[in-house]
PDB file of C-alpha atoms in Angstrom:
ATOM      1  CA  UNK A   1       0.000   0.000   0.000  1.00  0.00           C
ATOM      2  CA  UNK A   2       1.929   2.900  -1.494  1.00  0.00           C
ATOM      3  CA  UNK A   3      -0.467   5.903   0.697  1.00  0.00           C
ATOM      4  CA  UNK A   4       1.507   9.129  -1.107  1.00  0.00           C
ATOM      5  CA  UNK A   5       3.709   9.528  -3.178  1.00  0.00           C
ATOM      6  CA  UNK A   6       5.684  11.862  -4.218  1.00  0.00           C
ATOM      7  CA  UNK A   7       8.260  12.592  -7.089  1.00  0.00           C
ATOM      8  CA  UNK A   8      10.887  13.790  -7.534  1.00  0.00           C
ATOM      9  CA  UNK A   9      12.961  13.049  -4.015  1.00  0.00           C
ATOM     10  CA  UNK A  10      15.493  15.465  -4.992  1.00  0.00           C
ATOM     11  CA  UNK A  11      15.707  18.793  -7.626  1.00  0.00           C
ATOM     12  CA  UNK A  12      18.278  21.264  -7.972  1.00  0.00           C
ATOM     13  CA  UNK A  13      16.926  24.348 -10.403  1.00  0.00           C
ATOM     14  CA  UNK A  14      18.457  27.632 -11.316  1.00  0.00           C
ATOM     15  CA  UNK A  15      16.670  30.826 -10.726  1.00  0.00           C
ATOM     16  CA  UNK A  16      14.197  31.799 -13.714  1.00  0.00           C
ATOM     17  CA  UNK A  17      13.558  27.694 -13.771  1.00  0.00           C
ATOM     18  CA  UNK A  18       9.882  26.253 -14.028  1.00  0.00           C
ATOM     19  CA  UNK A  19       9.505  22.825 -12.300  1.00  0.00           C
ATOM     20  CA  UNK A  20       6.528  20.367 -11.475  1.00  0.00           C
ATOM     21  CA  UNK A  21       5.512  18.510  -8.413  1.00  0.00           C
ATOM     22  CA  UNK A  22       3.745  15.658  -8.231  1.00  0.00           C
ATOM     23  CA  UNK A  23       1.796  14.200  -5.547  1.00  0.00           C
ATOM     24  CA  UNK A  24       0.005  10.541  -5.994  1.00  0.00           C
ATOM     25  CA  UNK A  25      -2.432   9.177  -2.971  1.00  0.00           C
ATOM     26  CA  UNK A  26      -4.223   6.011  -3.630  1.00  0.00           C
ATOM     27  CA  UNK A  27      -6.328   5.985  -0.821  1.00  0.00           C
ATOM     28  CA  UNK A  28      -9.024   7.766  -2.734  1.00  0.00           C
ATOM     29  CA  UNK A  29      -9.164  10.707  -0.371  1.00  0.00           C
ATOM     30  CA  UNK A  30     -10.533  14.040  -1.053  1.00  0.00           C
ATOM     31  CA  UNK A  31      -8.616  16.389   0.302  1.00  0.00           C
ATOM     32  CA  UNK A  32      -4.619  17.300  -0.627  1.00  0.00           C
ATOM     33  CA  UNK A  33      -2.234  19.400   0.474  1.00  0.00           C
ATOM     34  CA  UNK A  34       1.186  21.087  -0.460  1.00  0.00           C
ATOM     35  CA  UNK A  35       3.007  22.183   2.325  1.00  0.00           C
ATOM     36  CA  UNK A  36       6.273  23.548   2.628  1.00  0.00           C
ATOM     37  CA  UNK A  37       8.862  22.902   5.928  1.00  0.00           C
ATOM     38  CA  UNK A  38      11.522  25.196   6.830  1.00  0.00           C
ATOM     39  CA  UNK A  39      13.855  25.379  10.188  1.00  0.00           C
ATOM     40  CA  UNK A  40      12.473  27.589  12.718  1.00  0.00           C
ATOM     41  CA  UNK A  41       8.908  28.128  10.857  1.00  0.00           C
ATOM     42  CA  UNK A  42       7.819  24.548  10.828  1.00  0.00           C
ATOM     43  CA  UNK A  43       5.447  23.303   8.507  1.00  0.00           C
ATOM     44  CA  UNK A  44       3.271  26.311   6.116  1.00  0.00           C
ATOM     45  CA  UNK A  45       0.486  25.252   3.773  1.00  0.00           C
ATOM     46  CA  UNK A  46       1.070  26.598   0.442  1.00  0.00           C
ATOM     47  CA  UNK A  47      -2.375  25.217  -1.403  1.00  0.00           C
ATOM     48  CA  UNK A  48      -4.607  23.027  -0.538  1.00  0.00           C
ATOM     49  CA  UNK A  49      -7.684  20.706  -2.608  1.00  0.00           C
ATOM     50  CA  UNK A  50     -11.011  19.620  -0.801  1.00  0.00           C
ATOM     51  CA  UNK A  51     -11.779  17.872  -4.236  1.00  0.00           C
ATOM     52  CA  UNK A  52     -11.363  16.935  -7.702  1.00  0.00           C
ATOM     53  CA  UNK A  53     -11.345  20.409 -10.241  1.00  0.00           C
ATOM     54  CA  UNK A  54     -11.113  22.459  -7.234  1.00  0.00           C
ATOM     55  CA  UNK A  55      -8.378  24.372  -5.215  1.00  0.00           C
ATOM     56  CA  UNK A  56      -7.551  27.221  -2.469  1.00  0.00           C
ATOM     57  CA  UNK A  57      -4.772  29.525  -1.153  1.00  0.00           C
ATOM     58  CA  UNK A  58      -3.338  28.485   1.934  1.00  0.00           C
ATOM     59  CA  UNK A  59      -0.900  30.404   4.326  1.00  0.00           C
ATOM     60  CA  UNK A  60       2.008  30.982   1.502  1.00  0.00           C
ATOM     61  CA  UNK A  61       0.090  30.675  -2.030  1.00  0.00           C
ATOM     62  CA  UNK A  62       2.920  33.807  -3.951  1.00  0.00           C
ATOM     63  CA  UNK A  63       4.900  31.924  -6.522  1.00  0.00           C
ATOM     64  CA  UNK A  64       2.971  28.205  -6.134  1.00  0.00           C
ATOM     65  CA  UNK A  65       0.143  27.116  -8.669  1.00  0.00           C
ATOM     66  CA  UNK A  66      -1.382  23.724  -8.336  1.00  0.00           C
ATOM     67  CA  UNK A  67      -3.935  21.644 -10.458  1.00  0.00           C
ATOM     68  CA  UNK A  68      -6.366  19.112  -9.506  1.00  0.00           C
ATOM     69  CA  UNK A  69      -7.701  17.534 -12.315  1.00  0.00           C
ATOM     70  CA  UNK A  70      -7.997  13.670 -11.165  1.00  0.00           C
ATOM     71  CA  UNK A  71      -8.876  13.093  -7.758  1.00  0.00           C
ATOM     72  CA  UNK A  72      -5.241  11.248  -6.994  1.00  0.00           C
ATOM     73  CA  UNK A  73      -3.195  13.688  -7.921  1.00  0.00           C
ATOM     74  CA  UNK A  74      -1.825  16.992  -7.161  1.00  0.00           C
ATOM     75  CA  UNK A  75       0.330  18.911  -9.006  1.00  0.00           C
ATOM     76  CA  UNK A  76       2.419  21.984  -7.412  1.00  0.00           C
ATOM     77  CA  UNK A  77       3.971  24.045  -9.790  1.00  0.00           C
ATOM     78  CA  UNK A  78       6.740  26.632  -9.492  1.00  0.00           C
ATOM     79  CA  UNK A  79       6.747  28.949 -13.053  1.00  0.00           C
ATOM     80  CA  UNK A  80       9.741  31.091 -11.899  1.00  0.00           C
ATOM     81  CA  UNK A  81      12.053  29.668  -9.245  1.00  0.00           C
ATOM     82  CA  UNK A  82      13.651  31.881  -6.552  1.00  0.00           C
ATOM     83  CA  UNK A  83      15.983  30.690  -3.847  1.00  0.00           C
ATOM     84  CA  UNK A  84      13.572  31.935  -1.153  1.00  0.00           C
ATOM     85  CA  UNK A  85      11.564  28.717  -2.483  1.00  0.00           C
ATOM     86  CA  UNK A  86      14.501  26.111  -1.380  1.00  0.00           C
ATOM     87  CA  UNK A  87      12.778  24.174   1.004  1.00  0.00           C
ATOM     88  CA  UNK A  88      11.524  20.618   1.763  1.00  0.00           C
ATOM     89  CA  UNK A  89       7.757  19.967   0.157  1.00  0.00           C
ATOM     90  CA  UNK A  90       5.536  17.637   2.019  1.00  0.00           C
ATOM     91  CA  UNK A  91       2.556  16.837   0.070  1.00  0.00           C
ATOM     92  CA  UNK A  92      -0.401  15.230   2.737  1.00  0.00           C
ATOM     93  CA  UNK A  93      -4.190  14.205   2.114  1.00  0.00           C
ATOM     94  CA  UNK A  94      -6.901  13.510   4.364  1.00  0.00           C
ATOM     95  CA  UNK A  95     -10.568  11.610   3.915  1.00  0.00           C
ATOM     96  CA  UNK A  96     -12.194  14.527   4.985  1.00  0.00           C
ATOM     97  CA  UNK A  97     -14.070  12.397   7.658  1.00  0.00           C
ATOM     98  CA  UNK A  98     -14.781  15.050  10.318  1.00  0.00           C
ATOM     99  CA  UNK A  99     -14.837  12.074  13.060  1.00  0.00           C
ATOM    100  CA  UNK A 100     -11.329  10.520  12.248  1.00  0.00           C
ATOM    101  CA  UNK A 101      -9.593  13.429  10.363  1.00  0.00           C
ATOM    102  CA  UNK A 102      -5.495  12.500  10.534  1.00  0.00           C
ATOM    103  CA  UNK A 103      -3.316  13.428   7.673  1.00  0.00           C
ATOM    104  CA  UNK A 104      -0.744  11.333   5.731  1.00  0.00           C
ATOM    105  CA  UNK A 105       2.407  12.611   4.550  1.00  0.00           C
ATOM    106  CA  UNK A 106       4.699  11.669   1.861  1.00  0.00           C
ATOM    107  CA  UNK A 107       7.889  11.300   2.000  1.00  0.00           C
ATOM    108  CA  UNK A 108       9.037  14.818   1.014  1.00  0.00           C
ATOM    109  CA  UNK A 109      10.669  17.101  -1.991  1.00  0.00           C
ATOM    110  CA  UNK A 110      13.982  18.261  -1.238  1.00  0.00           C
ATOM    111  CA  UNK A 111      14.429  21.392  -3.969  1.00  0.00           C
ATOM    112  CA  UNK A 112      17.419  23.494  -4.142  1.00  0.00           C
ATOM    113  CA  UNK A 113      17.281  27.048  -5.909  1.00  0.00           C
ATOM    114  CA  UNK A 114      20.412  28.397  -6.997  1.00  0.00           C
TER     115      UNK A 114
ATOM    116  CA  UNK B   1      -6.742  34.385  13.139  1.00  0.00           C
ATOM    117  CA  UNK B   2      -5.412  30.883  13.830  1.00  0.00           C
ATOM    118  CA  UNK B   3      -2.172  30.009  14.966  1.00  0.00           C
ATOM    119  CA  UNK B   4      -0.178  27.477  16.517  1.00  0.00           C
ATOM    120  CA  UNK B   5       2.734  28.409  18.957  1.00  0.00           C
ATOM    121  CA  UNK B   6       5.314  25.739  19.948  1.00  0.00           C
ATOM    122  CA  UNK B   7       7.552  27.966  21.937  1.00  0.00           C
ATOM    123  CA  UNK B   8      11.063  25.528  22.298  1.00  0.00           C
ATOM    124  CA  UNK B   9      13.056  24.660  19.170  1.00  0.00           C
ATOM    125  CA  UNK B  10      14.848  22.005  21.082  1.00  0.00           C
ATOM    126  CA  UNK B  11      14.326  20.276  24.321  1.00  0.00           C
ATOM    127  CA  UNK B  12      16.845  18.273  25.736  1.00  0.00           C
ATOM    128  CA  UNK B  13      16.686  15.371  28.526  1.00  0.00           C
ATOM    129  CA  UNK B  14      17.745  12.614  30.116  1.00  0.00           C
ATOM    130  CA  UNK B  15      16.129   8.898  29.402  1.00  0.00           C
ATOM    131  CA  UNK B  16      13.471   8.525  32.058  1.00  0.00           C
ATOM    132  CA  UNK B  17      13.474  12.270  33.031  1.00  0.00           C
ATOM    133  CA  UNK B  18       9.464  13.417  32.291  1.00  0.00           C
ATOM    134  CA  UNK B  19       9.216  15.711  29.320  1.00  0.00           C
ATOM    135  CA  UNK B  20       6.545  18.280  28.253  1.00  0.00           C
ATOM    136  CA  UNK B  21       6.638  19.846  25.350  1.00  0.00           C
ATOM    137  CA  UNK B  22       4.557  22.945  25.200  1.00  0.00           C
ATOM    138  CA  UNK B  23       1.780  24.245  22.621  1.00  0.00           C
ATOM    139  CA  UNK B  24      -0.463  27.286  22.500  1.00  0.00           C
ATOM    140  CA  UNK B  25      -3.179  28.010  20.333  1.00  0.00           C
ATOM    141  CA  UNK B  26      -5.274  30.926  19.270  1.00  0.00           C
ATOM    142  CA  UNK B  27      -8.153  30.259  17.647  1.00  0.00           C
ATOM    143  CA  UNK B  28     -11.873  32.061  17.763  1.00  0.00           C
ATOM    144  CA  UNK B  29     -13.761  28.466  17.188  1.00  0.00           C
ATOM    145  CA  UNK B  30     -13.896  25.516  18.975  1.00  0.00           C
ATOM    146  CA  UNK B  31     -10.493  23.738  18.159  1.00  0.00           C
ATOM    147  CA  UNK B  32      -9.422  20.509  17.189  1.00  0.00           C
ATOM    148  CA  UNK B  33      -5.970  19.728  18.223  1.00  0.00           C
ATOM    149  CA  UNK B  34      -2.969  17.334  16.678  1.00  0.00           C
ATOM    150  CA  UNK B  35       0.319  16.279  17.774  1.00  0.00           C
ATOM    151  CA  UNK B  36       2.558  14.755  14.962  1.00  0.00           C
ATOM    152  CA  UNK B  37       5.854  13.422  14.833  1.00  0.00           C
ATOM    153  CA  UNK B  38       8.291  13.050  12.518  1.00  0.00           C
ATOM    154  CA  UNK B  39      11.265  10.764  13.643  1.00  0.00           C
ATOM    155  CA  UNK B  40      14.517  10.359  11.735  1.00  0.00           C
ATOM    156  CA  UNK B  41      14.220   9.358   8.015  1.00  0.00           C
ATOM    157  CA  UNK B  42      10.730   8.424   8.787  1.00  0.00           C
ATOM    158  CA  UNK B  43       7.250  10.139   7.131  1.00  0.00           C
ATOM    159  CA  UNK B  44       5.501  13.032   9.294  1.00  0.00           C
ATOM    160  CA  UNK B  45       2.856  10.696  10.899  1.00  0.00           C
ATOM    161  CA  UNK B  46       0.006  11.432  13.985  1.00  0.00           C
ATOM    162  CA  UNK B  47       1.108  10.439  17.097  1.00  0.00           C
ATOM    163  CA  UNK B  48      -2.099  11.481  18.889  1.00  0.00           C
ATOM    164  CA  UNK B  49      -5.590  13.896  18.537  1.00  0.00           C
ATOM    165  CA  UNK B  50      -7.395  15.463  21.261  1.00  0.00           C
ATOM    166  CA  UNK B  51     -10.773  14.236  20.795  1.00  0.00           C
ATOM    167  CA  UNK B  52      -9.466  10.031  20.844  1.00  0.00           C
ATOM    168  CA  UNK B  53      -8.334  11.229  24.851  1.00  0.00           C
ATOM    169  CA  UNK B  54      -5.915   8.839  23.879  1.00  0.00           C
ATOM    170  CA  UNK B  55      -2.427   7.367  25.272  1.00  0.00           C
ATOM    171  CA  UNK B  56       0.428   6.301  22.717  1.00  0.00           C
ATOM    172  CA  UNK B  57       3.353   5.676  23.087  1.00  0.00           C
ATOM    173  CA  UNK B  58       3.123   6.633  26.853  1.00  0.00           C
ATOM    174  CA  UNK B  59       2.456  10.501  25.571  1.00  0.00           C
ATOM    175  CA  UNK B  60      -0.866  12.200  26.588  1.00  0.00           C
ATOM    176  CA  UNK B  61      -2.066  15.607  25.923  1.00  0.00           C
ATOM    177  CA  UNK B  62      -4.678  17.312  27.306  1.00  0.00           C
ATOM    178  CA  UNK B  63      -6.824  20.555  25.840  1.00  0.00           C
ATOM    179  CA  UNK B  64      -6.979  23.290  28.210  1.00  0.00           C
ATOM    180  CA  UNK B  65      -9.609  25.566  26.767  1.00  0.00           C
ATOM    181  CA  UNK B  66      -8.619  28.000  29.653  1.00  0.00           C
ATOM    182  CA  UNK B  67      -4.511  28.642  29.031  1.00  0.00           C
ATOM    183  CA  UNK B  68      -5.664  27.475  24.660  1.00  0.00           C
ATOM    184  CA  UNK B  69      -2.783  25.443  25.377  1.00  0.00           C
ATOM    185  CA  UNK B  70      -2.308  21.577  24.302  1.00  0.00           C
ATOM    186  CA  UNK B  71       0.976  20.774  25.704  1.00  0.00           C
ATOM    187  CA  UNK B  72       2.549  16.930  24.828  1.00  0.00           C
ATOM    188  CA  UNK B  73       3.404  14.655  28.398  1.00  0.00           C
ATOM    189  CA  UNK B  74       5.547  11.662  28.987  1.00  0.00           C
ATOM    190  CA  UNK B  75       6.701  10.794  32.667  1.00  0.00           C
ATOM    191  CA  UNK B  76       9.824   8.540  31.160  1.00  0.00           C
ATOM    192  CA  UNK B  77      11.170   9.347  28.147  1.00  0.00           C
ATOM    193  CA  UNK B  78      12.949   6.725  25.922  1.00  0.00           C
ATOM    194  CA  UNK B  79      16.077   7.148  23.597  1.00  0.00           C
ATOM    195  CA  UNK B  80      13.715   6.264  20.875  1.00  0.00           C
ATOM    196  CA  UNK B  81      11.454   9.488  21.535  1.00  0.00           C
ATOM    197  CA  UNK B  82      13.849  11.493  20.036  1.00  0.00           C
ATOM    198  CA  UNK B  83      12.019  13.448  16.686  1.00  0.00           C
ATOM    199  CA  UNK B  84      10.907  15.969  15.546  1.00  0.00           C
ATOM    200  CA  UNK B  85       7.366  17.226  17.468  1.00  0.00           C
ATOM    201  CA  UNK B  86       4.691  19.644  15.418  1.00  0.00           C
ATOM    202  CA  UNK B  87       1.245  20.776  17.176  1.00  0.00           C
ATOM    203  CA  UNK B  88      -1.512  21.190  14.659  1.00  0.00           C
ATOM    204  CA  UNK B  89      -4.535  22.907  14.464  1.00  0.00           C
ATOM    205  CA  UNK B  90      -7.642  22.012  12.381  1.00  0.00           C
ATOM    206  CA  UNK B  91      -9.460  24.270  11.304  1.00  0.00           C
ATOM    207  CA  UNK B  92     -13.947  24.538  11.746  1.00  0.00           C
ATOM    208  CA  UNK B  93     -14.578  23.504   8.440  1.00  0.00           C
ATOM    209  CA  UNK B  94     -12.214  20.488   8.472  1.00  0.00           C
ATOM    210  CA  UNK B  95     -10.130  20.608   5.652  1.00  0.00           C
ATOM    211  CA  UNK B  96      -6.746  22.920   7.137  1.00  0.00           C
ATOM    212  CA  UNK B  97      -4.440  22.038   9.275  1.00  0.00           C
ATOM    213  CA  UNK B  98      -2.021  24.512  10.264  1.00  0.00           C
ATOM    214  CA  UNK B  99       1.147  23.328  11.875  1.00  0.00           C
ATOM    215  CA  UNK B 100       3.297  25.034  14.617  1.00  0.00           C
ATOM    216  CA  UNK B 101       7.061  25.916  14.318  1.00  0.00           C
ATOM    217  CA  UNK B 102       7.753  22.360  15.720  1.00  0.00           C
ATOM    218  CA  UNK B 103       9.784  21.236  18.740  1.00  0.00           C
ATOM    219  CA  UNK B 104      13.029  18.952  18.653  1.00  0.00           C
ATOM    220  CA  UNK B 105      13.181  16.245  21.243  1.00  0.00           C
ATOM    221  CA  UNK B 106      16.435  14.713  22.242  1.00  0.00           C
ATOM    222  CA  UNK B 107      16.603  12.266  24.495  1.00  0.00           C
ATOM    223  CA  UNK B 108      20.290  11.358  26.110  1.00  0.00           C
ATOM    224  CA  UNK B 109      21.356   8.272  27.057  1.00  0.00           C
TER     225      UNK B 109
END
């Protein structure tokens, strides 16, 4: 049972580059997050989905876009890398079950901006 | 506005000392409150929820609407405690969680 998945494990870009994030869950949950984790500040949600087609700003939305269009995936895009955006990305989802609501991470991004 | 405060970066102690790692909230609904953990090359997972009133791993945390503080409790801690700690809010609607700073646990030998 895979849960999430995320690729790539590792990216180094340049400034100026465009790159794509993907996040699999195959738990057929309905709601997914991008969140990014920095020392000191902990974990910030960037964007979030509560469902297939549809998607929000979270805490730290400026330079992030992300797409929804099957209900596994979510895609977290970055059109014009800065080095303020080297960070770790954790993608999560969730059921959405009010009564047993508990997030599951992957396993994490680790992108470097140059 | 809701926030999480987790006001240690790093708390250090000695195996079987008690440990209590400290959360505050601030939040205008009723809250529901997380504590995850993230131990060393391991996945960020849920270690415990306020509304299960649950015990795992020996940790227990209680909501005290009062001080809007959840803080984490062991009364021994192990070597194998040692991770990384994040309180977590959840939001009315259900679908945000926001996360505090986080809290680094090391437990010495």
């Amino acid at each position: 049972n895979a849960g999430v998945t995320q690729t790539p494990k590792f990216r180094v870009l340049k400034t100026g580059q465009s790159m794509t994030l993907l996040c699999a869950q195959d738990m057929n949950h309905e709601y997914m997050y991008w969140y990014r984790q920095d020392p000191g500040m902990g974990l910030r949600l960037i964007h979030y989905s509560v469902g297939e087609g549809t998607t929000a700003k979270g805490e730290v939305p400026d330079g992030y876009n992300v797409s929804r269009l099957k209900k596994q995936n979510f895609l977290l895009g970055l059109e014009s890398a800065a080095p303020s955006q080297t960070s770790v990305y954790f993608c999560a989802s969730s059921s959405g079950d009010a009564t047993n609501e508990k997030l599951f991470f992957g396993s994490g991004t680790q992108l470097s901006v140059l | 506005a809701q926030r999480v405060t987790q006001p240690e970066k790093l708390l250090s102690v000695f195996k079987g000392a008690p440990v209590e790692l400290k959360c505050n909230y601030s939040y205008s609904g009723s809250p529901e409150l997380f504590w995850y953990v993230q131990y060393s090359r391991q996945r960020l997972q849920l270690l415990l929820r306020h509304i299960s009133r649950e015990s795992i791993k020996g940790f227990t945390a209680d909501l005290n609407k009062g001080e809007t503080s959840f803080h984490l409790k062991k009364p021994f801690a192990q070597e194998e405690d040692s991770a990384m700690y994040y309180c977590a809010l959840l939001n009315t609607g259900g679908f945000k969680t926001i996360f505090g700073a986080g809290t680094r646990l090391f437990v010495k030998a």
